[in-house]
């Protein structure tokens, strides 16, 4: 049987299965159905939601004090708060709430007006490691309701707006939950029966099948154009494709892979959407081990790699170039032109790289690299393995499941780590990947500093704390331009010392039927899916 015939049979079977289930999942006229590459909902508690299918539900049910403008993460605008100001000493932020915002009904309760008490309860929940996965973002902060529509947030040191607003935005710990509902339901029940103030309200959850949301007619931005949203959990990509093709599904998550994008475009099955910010893919070198403790060895490895070839392996349609630790979309991020002007692009020169390795006594360098079985990790690492072989460097790949890889690299199993992730701003990127406190195993707060930067004298002048000092100085800088300059200064040191080699930005991939109008232009979103809000409609 040919591969083409086999694929056709699989698609036909998937169409039949979707049609068979159409009685159970029949759509109302204005009920949008979106399917994710997931077997189930993990949690709808916004302070724990991390997976794409979880963030999507939280995004539709909850609001923040401020929000990222839909489709554009570079701009903040009011959400539950209509205005905010900061004290002259920079230590107190005051948020003035929108009046008349209604919490959703739940379990026979009619709902109620959200006040400052709900916001304070929610922020304290977000700051508690027992009730939030994002508590670290709120260390040293305190929260107080100073009036029914006024909330004061005290910070341990002055912080710029570019670092403060993400903490209270519609993302992760910034989502505001309704206190009475959260306390009434309890933490476990709340995780599958979320109650917020957003454009859509929880209606029903069927494990391993779907979560249903209904329109919040009392939404403060106006009644949604959709009657509701059905979130489907469908790990089979062929079933998702078939559902889109038959019209049973309106929007589907696709694999972020070039062949899938091209296949869907060739077959003209809906409209493929590729948007950012996605995740950054960066190679990290462990400077606490030999021979990677030698600056010239790390620079030689950088000159042995052609990042365009790695990106081509993943797909140029589903990726963007990346040449700096912080992507250019964020404040303080750097473009190829900026990095090139500093002579830190490390142009390909395998002959010089091989000679430098030989001069350093690292000729024939071999190391084992633990890598995830997921194609998003394995394919680029296999390409890197092939490229480095041309300079006499041997990577022995040990392929493991994804969770095992994350465990082992945090135990310092690898000298070379490929890590793919997104962070909301330059401070988080730099702190979590390059501050000495974040060094895996040995840091005061071990995280994802795989290079052990800050623990090793990288440039021979004893200035081992310089990156830490720059990151901390930037964090306390209140002038936006000076702060961005400090972040760029830290990145130039990181690139100069070749402790990390940025590769590409992997973007998000979805497909929609052409009758879906999201109500805004999608350029970027931190929600990990094309946001569905009160403006979204089916034409």
mmCIF file with all atom_site columns, C-alpha atoms in Angstrom, residues 103-196:
data_model
loop_
_atom_site.group_PDB
_atom_site.id
_atom_site.type_symbol
_atom_site.label_atom_id
_atom_site.label_alt_id
_atom_site.label_comp_id
_atom_site.label_asym_id
_atom_site.label_entity_id
_atom_site.label_seq_id
_atom_site.pdbx_PDB_ins_code
_atom_site.Cartn_x
_atom_site.Cartn_y
_atom_site.Cartn_z
_atom_site.occupancy
_atom_site.B_iso_or_equiv
_atom_site.pdbx_formal_charge
_atom_site.auth_seq_id
_atom_site.auth_comp_id
_atom_site.auth_asym_id
_atom_site.auth_atom_id
_atom_site.pdbx_PDB_model_num
ATOM 1  C CA . UNK A 1 103 ? -18.486 37.693 38.249 1.00 0.00 ? 103 UNK A CA 1
ATOM 2  C CA . UNK A 1 104 ? -20.046 34.745 36.424 1.00 0.00 ? 104 UNK A CA 1
ATOM 3  C CA . UNK A 1 105 ? -22.860 32.731 38.053 1.00 0.00 ? 105 UNK A CA 1
ATOM 4  C CA . UNK A 1 106 ? -21.901 29.311 39.447 1.00 0.00 ? 106 UNK A CA 1
ATOM 5  C CA . UNK A 1 107 ? -23.671 26.355 41.072 1.00 0.00 ? 107 UNK A CA 1
ATOM 6  C CA . UNK A 1 108 ? -26.964 28.168 41.597 1.00 0.00 ? 108 UNK A CA 1
ATOM 7  C CA . UNK A 1 109 ? -25.308 31.438 42.601 1.00 0.00 ? 109 UNK A CA 1
ATOM 8  C CA . UNK A 1 110 ? -26.267 34.437 40.513 1.00 0.00 ? 110 UNK A CA 1
ATOM 9  C CA . UNK A 1 111 ? -22.820 36.002 40.496 1.00 0.00 ? 111 UNK A CA 1
ATOM 10 C CA . UNK A 1 112 ? -21.937 39.401 41.947 1.00 0.00 ? 112 UNK A CA 1
ATOM 11 C CA . UNK A 1 113 ? -20.028 42.589 41.262 1.00 0.00 ? 113 UNK A CA 1
ATOM 12 C CA . UNK A 1 114 ? -16.264 42.222 41.339 1.00 0.00 ? 114 UNK A CA 1
ATOM 13 C CA . UNK A 1 115 ? -14.533 44.578 43.797 1.00 0.00 ? 115 UNK A CA 1
ATOM 14 C CA . UNK A 1 116 ? -11.056 45.257 45.107 1.00 0.00 ? 116 UNK A CA 1
ATOM 15 C CA . UNK A 1 117 ? -11.499 42.403 47.630 1.00 0.00 ? 117 UNK A CA 1
ATOM 16 C CA . UNK A 1 118 ? -11.594 39.893 44.762 1.00 0.00 ? 118 UNK A CA 1
ATOM 17 C CA . UNK A 1 119 ? -8.489  41.392 43.187 1.00 0.00 ? 119 UNK A CA 1
ATOM 18 C CA . UNK A 1 120 ? -6.539  41.288 46.459 1.00 0.00 ? 120 UNK A CA 1
ATOM 19 C CA . UNK A 1 121 ? -7.656  37.690 47.083 1.00 0.00 ? 121 UNK A CA 1
ATOM 20 C CA . UNK A 1 122 ? -6.566  36.742 43.569 1.00 0.00 ? 122 UNK A CA 1
ATOM 21 C CA . UNK A 1 123 ? -3.157  38.408 43.798 1.00 0.00 ? 123 UNK A CA 1
ATOM 22 C CA . UNK A 1 124 ? -2.488  36.761 47.153 1.00 0.00 ? 124 UNK A CA 1
ATOM 23 C CA . UNK A 1 125 ? -3.466  33.432 45.611 1.00 0.00 ? 125 UNK A CA 1
ATOM 24 C CA . UNK A 1 126 ? -1.087  34.076 42.700 1.00 0.00 ? 126 UNK A CA 1
ATOM 25 C CA . UNK A 1 127 ? 1.714   34.867 45.169 1.00 0.00 ? 127 UNK A CA 1
ATOM 26 C CA . UNK A 1 128 ? 1.206   31.689 47.236 1.00 0.00 ? 128 UNK A CA 1
ATOM 27 C CA . UNK A 1 129 ? 3.228   28.671 45.999 1.00 0.00 ? 129 UNK A CA 1
ATOM 28 C CA . UNK A 1 130 ? 0.520   26.371 47.366 1.00 0.00 ? 130 UNK A CA 1
ATOM 29 C CA . UNK A 1 131 ? -2.103  27.916 45.096 1.00 0.00 ? 131 UNK A CA 1
ATOM 30 C CA . UNK A 1 132 ? -0.067  29.159 42.142 1.00 0.00 ? 132 UNK A CA 1
ATOM 31 C CA . UNK A 1 133 ? 2.690   28.013 39.808 1.00 0.00 ? 133 UNK A CA 1
ATOM 32 C CA . UNK A 1 134 ? 3.765   31.628 39.320 1.00 0.00 ? 134 UNK A CA 1
ATOM 33 C CA . UNK A 1 135 ? 4.359   32.685 42.936 1.00 0.00 ? 135 UNK A CA 1
ATOM 34 C CA . UNK A 1 136 ? 7.978   33.609 42.229 1.00 0.00 ? 136 UNK A CA 1
ATOM 35 C CA . UNK A 1 137 ? 6.808   36.597 40.186 1.00 0.00 ? 137 UNK A CA 1
ATOM 36 C CA . UNK A 1 138 ? 5.306   38.211 43.299 1.00 0.00 ? 138 UNK A CA 1
ATOM 37 C CA . UNK A 1 139 ? 8.027   37.755 45.926 1.00 0.00 ? 139 UNK A CA 1
ATOM 38 C CA . UNK A 1 140 ? 8.199   40.620 48.383 1.00 0.00 ? 140 UNK A CA 1
ATOM 39 C CA . UNK A 1 141 ? 4.973   42.201 47.139 1.00 0.00 ? 141 UNK A CA 1
ATOM 40 C CA . UNK A 1 142 ? 1.916   42.933 49.289 1.00 0.00 ? 142 UNK A CA 1
ATOM 41 C CA . UNK A 1 143 ? -1.661  43.762 48.298 1.00 0.00 ? 143 UNK A CA 1
ATOM 42 C CA . UNK A 1 144 ? -4.325  45.891 49.946 1.00 0.00 ? 144 UNK A CA 1
ATOM 43 C CA . UNK A 1 145 ? -7.866  47.015 49.113 1.00 0.00 ? 145 UNK A CA 1
ATOM 44 C CA . UNK A 1 146 ? -8.008  50.722 49.971 1.00 0.00 ? 146 UNK A CA 1
ATOM 45 C CA . UNK A 1 147 ? -11.552 51.190 48.662 1.00 0.00 ? 147 UNK A CA 1
ATOM 46 C CA . UNK A 1 148 ? -14.187 49.115 46.885 1.00 0.00 ? 148 UNK A CA 1
ATOM 47 C CA . UNK A 1 149 ? -12.601 49.924 43.512 1.00 0.00 ? 149 UNK A CA 1
ATOM 48 C CA . UNK A 1 150 ? -9.012  50.686 44.516 1.00 0.00 ? 150 UNK A CA 1
ATOM 49 C CA . UNK A 1 151 ? -6.122  48.229 44.958 1.00 0.00 ? 151 UNK A CA 1
ATOM 50 C CA . UNK A 1 152 ? -2.637  49.104 46.209 1.00 0.00 ? 152 UNK A CA 1
ATOM 51 C CA . UNK A 1 153 ? 0.331   46.893 45.415 1.00 0.00 ? 153 UNK A CA 1
ATOM 52 C CA . UNK A 1 154 ? 3.512   47.492 47.395 1.00 0.00 ? 154 UNK A CA 1
ATOM 53 C CA . UNK A 1 155 ? 6.800   46.383 45.860 1.00 0.00 ? 155 UNK A CA 1
ATOM 54 C CA . UNK A 1 156 ? 10.124  45.865 47.680 1.00 0.00 ? 156 UNK A CA 1
ATOM 55 C CA . UNK A 1 157 ? 11.985  48.168 45.279 1.00 0.00 ? 157 UNK A CA 1
ATOM 56 C CA . UNK A 1 158 ? 10.931  50.542 42.485 1.00 0.00 ? 158 UNK A CA 1
ATOM 57 C CA . UNK A 1 159 ? 10.069  48.735 39.282 1.00 0.00 ? 159 UNK A CA 1
ATOM 58 C CA . UNK A 1 160 ? 9.412   50.004 35.769 1.00 0.00 ? 160 UNK A CA 1
ATOM 59 C CA . UNK A 1 161 ? 6.028   49.804 34.089 1.00 0.00 ? 161 UNK A CA 1
ATOM 60 C CA . UNK A 1 162 ? 7.421   47.337 31.537 1.00 0.00 ? 162 UNK A CA 1
ATOM 61 C CA . UNK A 1 163 ? 8.147   44.885 34.382 1.00 0.00 ? 163 UNK A CA 1
ATOM 62 C CA . UNK A 1 164 ? 5.151   45.669 36.601 1.00 0.00 ? 164 UNK A CA 1
ATOM 63 C CA . UNK A 1 165 ? 2.296   45.467 34.125 1.00 0.00 ? 165 UNK A CA 1
ATOM 64 C CA . UNK A 1 166 ? 3.024   41.877 32.972 1.00 0.00 ? 166 UNK A CA 1
ATOM 65 C CA . UNK A 1 167 ? 2.516   40.741 36.580 1.00 0.00 ? 167 UNK A CA 1
ATOM 66 C CA . UNK A 1 168 ? -1.074  42.034 36.564 1.00 0.00 ? 168 UNK A CA 1
ATOM 67 C CA . UNK A 1 169 ? -1.926  41.381 32.908 1.00 0.00 ? 169 UNK A CA 1
ATOM 68 C CA . UNK A 1 170 ? -4.122  38.659 31.389 1.00 0.00 ? 170 UNK A CA 1
ATOM 69 C CA . UNK A 1 171 ? -1.340  36.072 31.571 1.00 0.00 ? 171 UNK A CA 1
ATOM 70 C CA . UNK A 1 172 ? -0.452  33.416 34.164 1.00 0.00 ? 172 UNK A CA 1
ATOM 71 C CA . UNK A 1 173 ? -0.598  34.869 37.693 1.00 0.00 ? 173 UNK A CA 1
ATOM 72 C CA . UNK A 1 174 ? -2.194  38.097 36.502 1.00 0.00 ? 174 UNK A CA 1
ATOM 73 C CA . UNK A 1 175 ? -5.630  36.582 35.880 1.00 0.00 ? 175 UNK A CA 1
ATOM 74 C CA . UNK A 1 176 ? -8.207  37.679 38.470 1.00 0.00 ? 176 UNK A CA 1
ATOM 75 C CA . UNK A 1 177 ? -10.466 35.017 40.004 1.00 0.00 ? 177 UNK A CA 1
ATOM 76 C CA . UNK A 1 178 ? -13.729 35.646 41.856 1.00 0.00 ? 178 UNK A CA 1
ATOM 77 C CA . UNK A 1 179 ? -13.164 35.092 45.580 1.00 0.00 ? 179 UNK A CA 1
ATOM 78 C CA . UNK A 1 180 ? -16.621 33.878 46.591 1.00 0.00 ? 180 UNK A CA 1
ATOM 79 C CA . UNK A 1 181 ? -16.699 31.260 43.836 1.00 0.00 ? 181 UNK A CA 1
ATOM 80 C CA . UNK A 1 182 ? -13.151 30.071 44.468 1.00 0.00 ? 182 UNK A CA 1
ATOM 81 C CA . UNK A 1 183 ? -13.804 29.650 48.186 1.00 0.00 ? 183 UNK A CA 1
ATOM 82 C CA . UNK A 1 184 ? -17.205 28.047 47.663 1.00 0.00 ? 184 UNK A CA 1
ATOM 83 C CA . UNK A 1 185 ? -15.973 25.497 45.113 1.00 0.00 ? 185 UNK A CA 1
ATOM 84 C CA . UNK A 1 186 ? -12.586 24.766 46.667 1.00 0.00 ? 186 UNK A CA 1
ATOM 85 C CA . UNK A 1 187 ? -9.273  24.463 44.834 1.00 0.00 ? 187 UNK A CA 1
ATOM 86 C CA . UNK A 1 188 ? -9.906  21.046 43.251 1.00 0.00 ? 188 UNK A CA 1
ATOM 87 C CA . UNK A 1 189 ? -13.404 21.797 41.920 1.00 0.00 ? 189 UNK A CA 1
ATOM 88 C CA . UNK A 1 190 ? -12.392 25.278 40.775 1.00 0.00 ? 190 UNK A CA 1
ATOM 89 C CA . UNK A 1 191 ? -9.772  23.679 38.501 1.00 0.00 ? 191 UNK A CA 1
ATOM 90 C CA . UNK A 1 192 ? -12.540 22.182 36.321 1.00 0.00 ? 192 UNK A CA 1
ATOM 91 C CA . UNK A 1 193 ? -15.294 24.734 37.031 1.00 0.00 ? 193 UNK A CA 1
ATOM 92 C CA . UNK A 1 194 ? -13.624 28.149 36.609 1.00 0.00 ? 194 UNK A CA 1
ATOM 93 C CA . UNK A 1 195 ? -15.463 31.348 37.548 1.00 0.00 ? 195 UNK A CA 1
ATOM 94 C CA . UNK A 1 196 ? -14.216 34.700 36.305 1.00 0.00 ? 196 UNK A CA 1
#
